Amino acid sequence: MDRRGAAHPRPGLPTVRGVHHLLGRFRAAKTPETFRAPLREQRTPRNVEVVIGVASVTFLMLLLGALSESPVLLLGLLVFLPAAASALCSVRQTKFVAAWIVLVVVVIVLLRHGDGRSWLNRSLMMLLTLALGAGSVYACHRRIRREDEMLRLRSTAAAIQRHILRPLPLLTDDVLVDGAYEPVQEDRLVGGDIYDVVESSWGTRVLIGDVQGKGLPAVGAAFAVVGAFREAAHQETTLTALVDPLDASAVRHNSYAAQTGDDERFVTALILNIDAHDDVQVINCGHIAPHVLHNATISTPALDSGVPLGLAELATEPATVEWFTFPAGATLLLTTDGLTETRGPDGTFYPVTERLTERVSLSPTVLPHALFDDANAYAGERGQHDDVAILSVRRSPFR
């Protein structure tokens, strides 16, 4: 490794294709069910459940009508059953419920005897039942169509967001990266925290960052920085040169945001280069320092905190490369302030080092999720207040 900040180029190392294939299947298994193509049966009750439910309600109404000697009055409640089915069932199931209720009402009305005035009332009851049944089928059709439209929109949004942040775990010839990523808005896949892993000719480049703000307003800046990183990581030989396009992407995004009335945002980030050597290159752009876990011990490299991306013009000195030791068999833990700034019910911050010490023996694939779950439990009713990203980076045993 060149101490001037450049990693030595290396020839392409063979990749274990079988491991990549298994990782691909593992990612698919971790994909939320909401964003797979769900079957209609997963969103509606089964046919047998509908039949049993309708038969039970009909029998109950008829029994109560016989006991109270006012069946026509209770039929007024029964005719609203198709409306309930339209909110829960498929169109075909709603048609069945509506047809069944119409049949029951017509049979009961025809079997009843009375004067002309009562026949008028019964005729109105049959017309009302028929109208409510037809309206329920139409309402169900509209609901299903809206659900399908929302499903297509969510699937499209999920595909776009998955291109912003690749599903974990990620494997290169140098490292295996796994972690926990939880946006503060639970119905989103991407928030203001970012990460990426790129295998280049000079080693594996790892990015973790935190966009100022949270939720959807921060996604634009996140996409800009991640896109610039993926391109520059393959082209720039040094980390100092790699940081320049990242900062430029944040500046350009802020210029666009100013034109549209959005807030300007900066991005704190750690950019690392990991290769076959024990020393790891890193540039800290105002981000939280990493933790190195090795032989049941935890160390935190003393890194200078630089200027966040998007604010390079305010810096008095250019970004500099630093080094720390990352030996074979060690795990590197990278986090965002969504973890470190989690507060308990009494307002105290989550003690990351203390809780990490208690879990230092956990495997790298389990540790990030264990920390996230523990932080949620620590917050209690306060809940998650910010996006959270926790990455474990382990020297790949497959090199």
GROMACS .gro file of C-alpha atoms in nm:
model
  399
    1MET     CA    1   0.000   0.000   0.000
    2ASP     CA    2   0.125   0.344  -0.089
    3ARG     CA    3   0.144   0.571   0.216
    4ARG     CA    4   0.073   0.868  -0.010
    5GLY     CA    5  -0.291   0.758  -0.014
    6ALA     CA    6  -0.308   0.525  -0.313
    7ALA     CA    7  -0.370   0.153  -0.294
    8HIS     CA    8  -0.166  -0.069  -0.524
    9PRO     CA    9  -0.360  -0.206  -0.822
   10ARG     CA   10  -0.408  -0.578  -0.812
   11PRO     CA   11  -0.507  -0.839  -1.064
   12GLY     CA   12  -0.859  -0.971  -1.048
   13LEU     CA   13  -0.892  -1.245  -0.788
   14PRO     CA   14  -1.120  -1.541  -0.852
   15THR     CA   15  -1.462  -1.507  -0.696
   16VAL     CA   16  -1.640  -1.801  -0.540
   17ARG     CA   17  -1.946  -1.816  -0.766
   18GLY     CA   18  -2.123  -2.063  -0.546
   19VAL     CA   19  -2.105  -1.821  -0.253
   20HIS     CA   20  -2.240  -1.537  -0.465
   21HIS     CA   21  -2.526  -1.763  -0.576
   22LEU     CA   22  -2.613  -1.850  -0.216
   23LEU     CA   23  -2.596  -1.485  -0.117
   24GLY     CA   24  -2.834  -1.400  -0.399
   25ARG     CA   25  -3.083  -1.652  -0.270
   26PHE     CA   26  -3.036  -1.518   0.084
   27ARG     CA   27  -3.109  -1.162  -0.030
   28ALA     CA   28  -3.425  -1.281  -0.202
   29ALA     CA   29  -3.532  -1.453   0.117
   30LYS     CA   30  -3.482  -1.127   0.312
   31THR     CA   31  -3.683  -0.917   0.065
   32PRO     CA   32  -3.999  -0.788   0.237
   33GLU     CA   33  -4.312  -0.975   0.130
   34THR     CA   34  -4.483  -0.642   0.065
   35PHE     CA   35  -4.263  -0.583  -0.237
   36ARG     CA   36  -4.287  -0.925  -0.391
   37ALA     CA   37  -4.572  -0.998  -0.630
   38PRO     CA   38  -4.838  -1.101  -0.378
   39LEU     CA   39  -5.115  -1.338  -0.474
   40ARG     CA   40  -5.473  -1.220  -0.442
   41GLU     CA   41  -5.534  -1.500  -0.192
   42GLN     CA   42  -5.285  -1.337   0.045
   43ARG     CA   43  -5.502  -1.026   0.067
   44THR     CA   44  -5.851  -1.183   0.077
   45PRO     CA   45  -6.011  -1.458   0.287
   46ARG     CA   46  -6.039  -1.805   0.145
   47ASN     CA   47  -6.363  -1.912  -0.023
   48VAL     CA   48  -6.444  -2.165   0.246
   49GLU     CA   49  -6.405  -1.896   0.512
   50VAL     CA   50  -6.647  -1.671   0.324
   51VAL     CA   51  -6.905  -1.949   0.287
   52ILE     CA   52  -6.884  -2.044   0.656
   53GLY     CA   53  -6.901  -1.679   0.764
   54VAL     CA   54  -7.203  -1.596   0.547
   55ALA     CA   55  -7.388  -1.912   0.648
   56SER     CA   56  -7.322  -1.844   1.016
   57VAL     CA   57  -7.442  -1.484   1.001
   58THR     CA   58  -7.752  -1.584   0.802
   59PHE     CA   59  -7.841  -1.860   1.048
   60LEU     CA   60  -7.791  -1.625   1.343
   61MET     CA   61  -8.015  -1.357   1.190
   62LEU     CA   62  -8.289  -1.608   1.107
   63LEU     CA   63  -8.272  -1.754   1.455
   64LEU     CA   64  -8.295  -1.413   1.620
   65GLY     CA   65  -8.579  -1.320   1.384
   66ALA     CA   66  -8.772  -1.634   1.478
   67LEU     CA   67  -8.722  -1.574   1.848
   68SER     CA   68  -8.816  -1.206   1.828
   69GLU     CA   69  -9.097  -1.261   1.578
   70SER     CA   70  -8.965  -0.972   1.366
   71PRO     CA   71  -8.769  -1.136   1.081
   72VAL     CA   72  -8.826  -0.852   0.839
   73LEU     CA   73  -8.673  -0.606   1.084
   74LEU     CA   74  -8.363  -0.821   1.126
   75LEU     CA   75  -8.336  -0.862   0.750
   76GLY     CA   76  -8.263  -0.491   0.748
   77LEU     CA   77  -7.937  -0.575   0.923
   78LEU     CA   78  -7.863  -0.874   0.700
   79VAL     CA   79  -7.875  -0.671   0.379
   80PHE     CA   80  -7.565  -0.479   0.485
   81LEU     CA   81  -7.351  -0.794   0.483
   82PRO     CA   82  -7.241  -0.748   0.116
   83ALA     CA   83  -7.112  -0.402   0.208
   84ALA     CA   84  -6.888  -0.558   0.472
   85ALA     CA   85  -6.773  -0.821   0.221
   86SER     CA   86  -6.679  -0.550  -0.031
   87ALA     CA   87  -6.421  -0.415   0.212
   88LEU     CA   88  -6.256  -0.752   0.276
   89CYS     CA   89  -6.326  -0.996  -0.006
   90SER     CA   90  -6.253  -1.033  -0.375
   91VAL     CA   91  -6.506  -0.929  -0.640
   92ARG     CA   92  -6.612  -1.289  -0.697
   93GLN     CA   93  -6.660  -1.348  -0.325
   94THR     CA   94  -6.859  -1.024  -0.291
   95LYS     CA   95  -7.083  -1.132  -0.579
   96PHE     CA   96  -7.147  -1.460  -0.399
   97VAL     CA   97  -7.235  -1.283  -0.073
   98ALA     CA   98  -7.463  -1.035  -0.251
   99ALA     CA   99  -7.642  -1.311  -0.447
  100TRP     CA  100  -7.685  -1.521  -0.134
  101ILE     CA  101  -7.835  -1.233   0.067
  102VAL     CA  102  -8.070  -1.139  -0.218
  103LEU     CA  103  -8.186  -1.500  -0.240
  104VAL     CA  104  -8.243  -1.524   0.136
  105VAL     CA  105  -8.436  -1.197   0.149
  106VAL     CA  106  -8.654  -1.285  -0.153
  107VAL     CA  107  -8.740  -1.628  -0.015
  108ILE     CA  108  -8.832  -1.494   0.328
  109VAL     CA  109  -9.039  -1.210   0.182
  110LEU     CA  110  -9.229  -1.443  -0.053
  111LEU     CA  111  -9.305  -1.685   0.226
  112ARG     CA  112  -9.454  -1.409   0.439
  113HIS     CA  113  -9.825  -1.316   0.407
  114GLY     CA  114  -9.984  -0.981   0.476
  115ASP     CA  115 -10.192  -0.698   0.342
  116GLY     CA  116 -10.109  -0.479   0.046
  117ARG     CA  117  -9.924  -0.229   0.259
  118SER     CA  118  -9.695  -0.499   0.400
  119TRP     CA  119  -9.628  -0.624   0.045
  120LEU     CA  120  -9.517  -0.273  -0.048
  121ASN     CA  121  -9.275  -0.273   0.242
  122ARG     CA  122  -9.145  -0.614   0.143
  123SER     CA  123  -9.103  -0.506  -0.217
  124LEU     CA  124  -8.900  -0.209  -0.101
  125MET     CA  125  -8.691  -0.445   0.112
  126MET     CA  126  -8.613  -0.664  -0.193
  127LEU     CA  127  -8.524  -0.361  -0.405
  128LEU     CA  128  -8.302  -0.223  -0.128
  129THR     CA  129  -8.125  -0.558  -0.093
  130LEU     CA  130  -8.068  -0.580  -0.467
  131ALA     CA  131  -7.939  -0.220  -0.482
  132LEU     CA  132  -7.705  -0.266  -0.186
  133GLY     CA  133  -7.574  -0.590  -0.333
  134ALA     CA  134  -7.501  -0.428  -0.670
  135GLY     CA  135  -7.343  -0.127  -0.499
  136SER     CA  136  -7.125  -0.353  -0.285
  137VAL     CA  137  -6.995  -0.541  -0.591
  138TYR     CA  138  -6.913  -0.211  -0.760
  139ALA     CA  139  -6.740  -0.079  -0.447
  140CYS     CA  140  -6.535  -0.398  -0.421
  141HIS     CA  141  -6.429  -0.367  -0.784
  142ARG     CA  142  -6.316  -0.008  -0.720
  143ARG     CA  143  -6.127  -0.113  -0.407
  144ILE     CA  144  -5.945  -0.396  -0.586
  145ARG     CA  145  -5.849  -0.164  -0.871
  146ARG     CA  146  -5.709   0.094  -0.629
  147GLU     CA  147  -5.517  -0.177  -0.443
  148ASP     CA  148  -5.366  -0.301  -0.768
  149GLU     CA  149  -5.264   0.053  -0.862
  150MET     CA  150  -5.104   0.106  -0.521
  151LEU     CA  151  -4.930  -0.230  -0.547
  152ARG     CA  152  -4.781  -0.136  -0.883
  153LEU     CA  153  -4.669   0.201  -0.747
  154ARG     CA  154  -4.513   0.040  -0.438
  155SER     CA  155  -4.341  -0.224  -0.650
  156THR     CA  156  -4.197   0.046  -0.876
  157ALA     CA  157  -4.085   0.251  -0.578
  158ALA     CA  158  -3.930  -0.059  -0.421
  159ALA     CA  159  -3.736  -0.137  -0.740
  160ILE     CA  160  -3.605   0.221  -0.756
  161GLN     CA  161  -3.510   0.224  -0.389
  162ARG     CA  162  -3.336  -0.113  -0.417
  163HIS     CA  163  -3.112   0.042  -0.682
  164ILE     CA  164  -3.019   0.317  -0.437
  165LEU     CA  165  -2.917   0.074  -0.163
  166ARG     CA  166  -2.823  -0.280  -0.255
  167PRO     CA  167  -2.966  -0.556  -0.036
  168LEU     CA  168  -2.732  -0.698   0.225
  169PRO     CA  169  -2.521  -0.907   0.258
  170LEU     CA  170  -2.259  -0.797   0.001
  171LEU     CA  171  -1.953  -1.007  -0.079
  172THR     CA  172  -1.626  -0.908  -0.243
  173ASP     CA  173  -1.288  -1.076  -0.262
  174ASP     CA  174  -1.182  -0.879   0.047
  175VAL     CA  175  -1.482  -0.857   0.278
  176LEU     CA  176  -1.826  -0.984   0.364
  177VAL     CA  177  -2.056  -0.697   0.456
  178ASP     CA  178  -2.382  -0.749   0.641
  179GLY     CA  179  -2.592  -0.524   0.856
  180ALA     CA  180  -2.920  -0.373   0.964
  181TYR     CA  181  -3.085  -0.084   0.783
  182GLU     CA  182  -3.404   0.069   0.919
  183PRO     CA  183  -3.552   0.398   0.793
  184VAL     CA  184  -3.747   0.593   1.053
  185GLN     CA  185  -4.048   0.578   0.822
  186GLU     CA  186  -4.137   0.209   0.836
  187ASP     CA  187  -4.316   0.204   0.502
  188ARG     CA  188  -4.000   0.318   0.319
  189LEU     CA  189  -3.702   0.108   0.213
  190VAL     CA  190  -3.459   0.400   0.195
  191GLY     CA  191  -3.411   0.698   0.423
  192GLY     CA  192  -3.134   0.946   0.491
  193ASP     CA  193  -2.867   0.689   0.581
  194ILE     CA  194  -2.661   0.546   0.296
  195TYR     CA  195  -2.408   0.271   0.237
  196ASP     CA  196  -2.243   0.099  -0.055
  197VAL     CA  197  -1.966  -0.150  -0.130
  198VAL     CA  198  -1.767  -0.145  -0.455
  199GLU     CA  199  -1.496  -0.392  -0.554
  200SER     CA  200  -1.233  -0.200  -0.750
  201SER     CA  201  -0.885  -0.267  -0.889
  202TRP     CA  202  -0.735  -0.110  -0.576
  203GLY     CA  203  -0.937  -0.295  -0.317
  204THR     CA  204  -1.290  -0.284  -0.179
  205ARG     CA  205  -1.427   0.065  -0.130
  206VAL     CA  206  -1.687   0.095   0.146
  207LEU     CA  207  -1.911   0.396   0.204
  208ILE     CA  208  -2.138   0.468   0.498
  209GLY     CA  209  -2.302   0.806   0.536
  210ASP     CA  210  -2.580   1.006   0.692
  211VAL     CA  211  -2.769   1.276   0.505
  212GLN     CA  212  -2.876   1.576   0.710
  213GLY     CA  213  -3.243   1.525   0.787
  214LYS     CA  214  -3.438   1.203   0.759
  215GLY     CA  215  -3.709   1.027   0.564
  216LEU     CA  216  -3.808   1.100   0.205
  217PRO     CA  217  -3.671   1.459   0.190
  218ALA     CA  218  -3.320   1.319   0.238
  219VAL     CA  219  -3.348   1.047  -0.030
  220GLY     CA  220  -3.252   1.282  -0.315
  221ALA     CA  221  -2.918   1.371  -0.158
  222ALA     CA  222  -2.863   1.006  -0.067
  223PHE     CA  223  -2.915   0.897  -0.427
  224ALA     CA  224  -2.678   1.167  -0.557
  225VAL     CA  225  -2.391   1.065  -0.326
  226VAL     CA  226  -2.436   0.689  -0.372
  227GLY     CA  227  -2.447   0.727  -0.751
  228ALA     CA  228  -2.129   0.935  -0.752
  229PHE     CA  229  -1.955   0.683  -0.526
  230ARG     CA  230  -2.035   0.387  -0.751
  231GLU     CA  231  -1.891   0.563  -1.050
  232ALA     CA  232  -1.584   0.720  -0.890
  233ALA     CA  233  -1.487   0.410  -0.690
  234HIS     CA  234  -1.393   0.236  -1.015
  235GLN     CA  235  -1.205   0.532  -1.161
  236GLU     CA  236  -1.012   0.706  -0.884
  237THR     CA  237  -0.691   0.548  -0.759
  238THR     CA  238  -0.681   0.739  -0.429
  239LEU     CA  239  -0.940   0.804  -0.164
  240THR     CA  240  -0.866   1.176  -0.169
  241ALA     CA  241  -0.955   1.183  -0.538
  242LEU     CA  242  -1.261   0.970  -0.465
  243VAL     CA  243  -1.398   1.217  -0.212
  244ASP     CA  244  -1.396   1.509  -0.459
  245PRO     CA  245  -1.678   1.380  -0.685
  246LEU     CA  246  -1.882   1.284  -0.379
  247ASP     CA  247  -1.858   1.638  -0.246
  248ALA     CA  248  -1.937   1.775  -0.593
  249SER     CA  249  -2.249   1.558  -0.616
  250ALA     CA  250  -2.374   1.693  -0.283
  251VAL     CA  251  -2.308   2.050  -0.397
  252ARG     CA  252  -2.494   1.994  -0.725
  253HIS     CA  253  -2.788   1.842  -0.541
  254ASN     CA  254  -2.803   2.145  -0.313
  255SER     CA  255  -2.806   2.378  -0.613
  256TYR     CA  256  -3.101   2.187  -0.759
  257ALA     CA  257  -3.272   2.189  -0.420
  258ALA     CA  258  -3.235   2.565  -0.395
  259GLN     CA  259  -3.414   2.604  -0.728
  260THR     CA  260  -3.708   2.391  -0.616
  261GLY     CA  261  -3.734   2.541  -0.269
  262ASP     CA  262  -3.602   2.235  -0.087
  263ASP     CA  263  -3.351   2.259   0.197
  264GLU     CA  264  -2.980   2.227   0.128
  265ARG     CA  265  -2.824   1.924   0.293
  266PHE     CA  266  -2.477   1.803   0.385
  267VAL     CA  267  -2.370   1.440   0.423
  268THR     CA  268  -2.140   1.295   0.688
  269ALA     CA  269  -1.952   0.993   0.556
  270LEU     CA  270  -1.676   0.740   0.609
  271ILE     CA  271  -1.497   0.619   0.296
  272LEU     CA  272  -1.270   0.318   0.338
  273ASN     CA  273  -1.039   0.117   0.116
  274ILE     CA  274  -0.977  -0.244   0.224
  275ASP     CA  275  -0.737  -0.476   0.043
  276ALA     CA  276  -0.513  -0.770   0.132
  277HIS     CA  277  -0.299  -0.560   0.369
  278ASP     CA  278  -0.375  -0.525   0.739
  279ASP     CA  279  -0.386  -0.147   0.716
  280VAL     CA  280  -0.713   0.013   0.607
  281GLN     CA  281  -0.730   0.352   0.439
  282VAL     CA  282  -1.005   0.583   0.557
  283ILE     CA  283  -1.123   0.940   0.508
  284ASN     CA  284  -1.361   1.073   0.771
  285CYS     CA  285  -1.601   1.340   0.649
  286GLY     CA  286  -1.753   1.435   0.982
  287HIS     CA  287  -1.884   1.086   1.056
  288ILE     CA  288  -1.881   0.854   1.358
  289ALA     CA  289  -1.555   0.661   1.395
  290PRO     CA  290  -1.567   0.284   1.334
  291HIS     CA  291  -1.512   0.011   1.592
  292VAL     CA  292  -1.267  -0.276   1.537
  293LEU     CA  293  -1.364  -0.604   1.704
  294HIS     CA  294  -1.082  -0.857   1.732
  295ASN     CA  295  -1.018  -1.140   1.980
  296ALA     CA  296  -1.304  -1.027   2.206
  297THR     CA  297  -1.161  -0.675   2.230
  298ILE     CA  298  -1.296  -0.348   2.095
  299SER     CA  299  -1.087  -0.057   1.973
  300THR     CA  300  -1.189   0.272   1.817
  301PRO     CA  301  -0.937   0.431   1.580
  302ALA     CA  302  -0.859   0.794   1.659
  303LEU     CA  303  -0.957   0.967   1.335
  304ASP     CA  304  -0.963   1.333   1.254
  305SER     CA  305  -1.314   1.453   1.182
  306GLY     CA  306  -1.320   1.628   0.847
  307VAL     CA  307  -1.584   1.843   0.684
  308PRO     CA  308  -1.906   1.673   0.568
  309LEU     CA  309  -1.972   1.628   0.198
  310GLY     CA  310  -2.123   1.939   0.047
  311LEU     CA  311  -1.925   2.172   0.274
  312ALA     CA  312  -1.574   2.126   0.135
  313GLU     CA  313  -1.553   2.496   0.049
  314LEU     CA  314  -1.563   2.574   0.421
  315ALA     CA  315  -1.266   2.350   0.500
  316THR     CA  316  -0.930   2.509   0.571
  317GLU     CA  317  -0.743   2.193   0.464
  318PRO     CA  318  -0.816   1.928   0.201
  319ALA     CA  319  -0.937   1.582   0.300
  320THR     CA  320  -0.656   1.357   0.419
  321VAL     CA  321  -0.616   0.981   0.426
  322GLU     CA  322  -0.561   0.803   0.756
  323TRP     CA  323  -0.482   0.442   0.841
  324PHE     CA  324  -0.577   0.197   1.110
  325THR     CA  325  -0.514  -0.174   1.160
  326PHE     CA  326  -0.779  -0.421   1.051
  327PRO     CA  327  -0.621  -0.765   1.103
  328ALA     CA  328  -0.737  -1.095   0.959
  329GLY     CA  329  -1.032  -1.238   1.148
  330ALA     CA  330  -1.140  -0.898   1.278
  331THR     CA  331  -1.478  -0.732   1.229
  332LEU     CA  332  -1.526  -0.366   1.151
  333LEU     CA  333  -1.848  -0.210   1.283
  334LEU     CA  334  -1.977   0.102   1.107
  335THR     CA  335  -2.280   0.294   1.232
  336THR     CA  336  -2.473   0.615   1.184
  337ASP     CA  337  -2.595   0.852   1.455
  338GLY     CA  338  -2.937   0.691   1.442
  339LEU     CA  339  -2.783   0.433   1.678
  340THR     CA  340  -2.555   0.653   1.888
  341GLU     CA  341  -2.821   0.920   1.944
  342THR     CA  342  -3.097   0.681   2.048
  343ARG     CA  343  -3.230   0.805   2.381
  344GLY     CA  344  -3.380   0.609   2.665
  345PRO     CA  345  -3.692   0.710   2.859
  346ASP     CA  346  -3.473   0.921   3.090
  347GLY     CA  347  -3.315   1.105   2.798
  348THR     CA  348  -2.972   0.936   2.816
  349PHE     CA  349  -2.799   0.827   2.498
  350TYR     CA  350  -2.764   0.462   2.404
  351PRO     CA  351  -2.427   0.337   2.544
  352VAL     CA  352  -2.291   0.186   2.223
  353THR     CA  353  -1.949   0.078   2.355
  354GLU     CA  354  -2.097  -0.081   2.667
  355ARG     CA  355  -2.364  -0.273   2.477
  356LEU     CA  356  -2.116  -0.368   2.208
  357THR     CA  357  -1.882  -0.512   2.471
  358GLU     CA  358  -2.163  -0.739   2.591
  359ARG     CA  359  -2.216  -0.867   2.234
  360VAL     CA  360  -1.861  -0.879   2.103
  361SER     CA  361  -1.874  -1.258   2.071
  362LEU     CA  362  -2.171  -1.255   1.832
  363SER     CA  363  -2.116  -1.341   1.467
  364PRO     CA  364  -2.085  -1.047   1.223
  365THR     CA  365  -2.416  -1.140   1.060
  366VAL     CA  366  -2.604  -1.136   1.391
  367LEU     CA  367  -2.434  -0.844   1.566
  368PRO     CA  368  -2.591  -0.551   1.371
  369HIS     CA  369  -2.945  -0.681   1.419
  370ALA     CA  370  -2.877  -0.754   1.787
  371LEU     CA  371  -2.758  -0.396   1.841
  372PHE     CA  372  -3.057  -0.253   1.657
  373ASP     CA  373  -3.305  -0.461   1.857
  374ASP     CA  374  -3.129  -0.366   2.181
  375ALA     CA  375  -3.139   0.004   2.089
  376ASN     CA  376  -3.512  -0.020   2.020
  377ALA     CA  377  -3.566  -0.186   2.356
  378TYR     CA  378  -3.352   0.083   2.520
  379ALA     CA  379  -3.561   0.361   2.363
  380GLY     CA  380  -3.882   0.207   2.491
  381GLU     CA  381  -4.193   0.411   2.413
  382ARG     CA  382  -3.982   0.690   2.262
  383GLY     CA  383  -3.923   0.459   1.966
  384GLN     CA  384  -3.691   0.508   1.671
  385HIS     CA  385  -3.632   0.879   1.607
  386ASP     CA  386  -3.394   0.862   1.311
  387ASP     CA  387  -3.282   0.638   1.028
  388VAL     CA  388  -3.040   0.368   1.145
  389ALA     CA  389  -2.763   0.193   0.953
  390ILE     CA  390  -2.530  -0.062   1.116
  391LEU     CA  391  -2.276  -0.247   0.903
  392SER     CA  392  -2.042  -0.530   0.998
  393VAL     CA  393  -1.740  -0.569   0.770
  394ARG     CA  394  -1.544  -0.891   0.805
  395ARG     CA  395  -1.236  -1.006   0.619
  396SER     CA  396  -1.369  -1.248   0.360
  397PRO     CA  397  -1.266  -1.610   0.424
  398PHE     CA  398  -1.319  -1.687   0.054
  399ARG     CA  399  -1.018  -1.497  -0.085
   0.00000   0.00000   0.00000
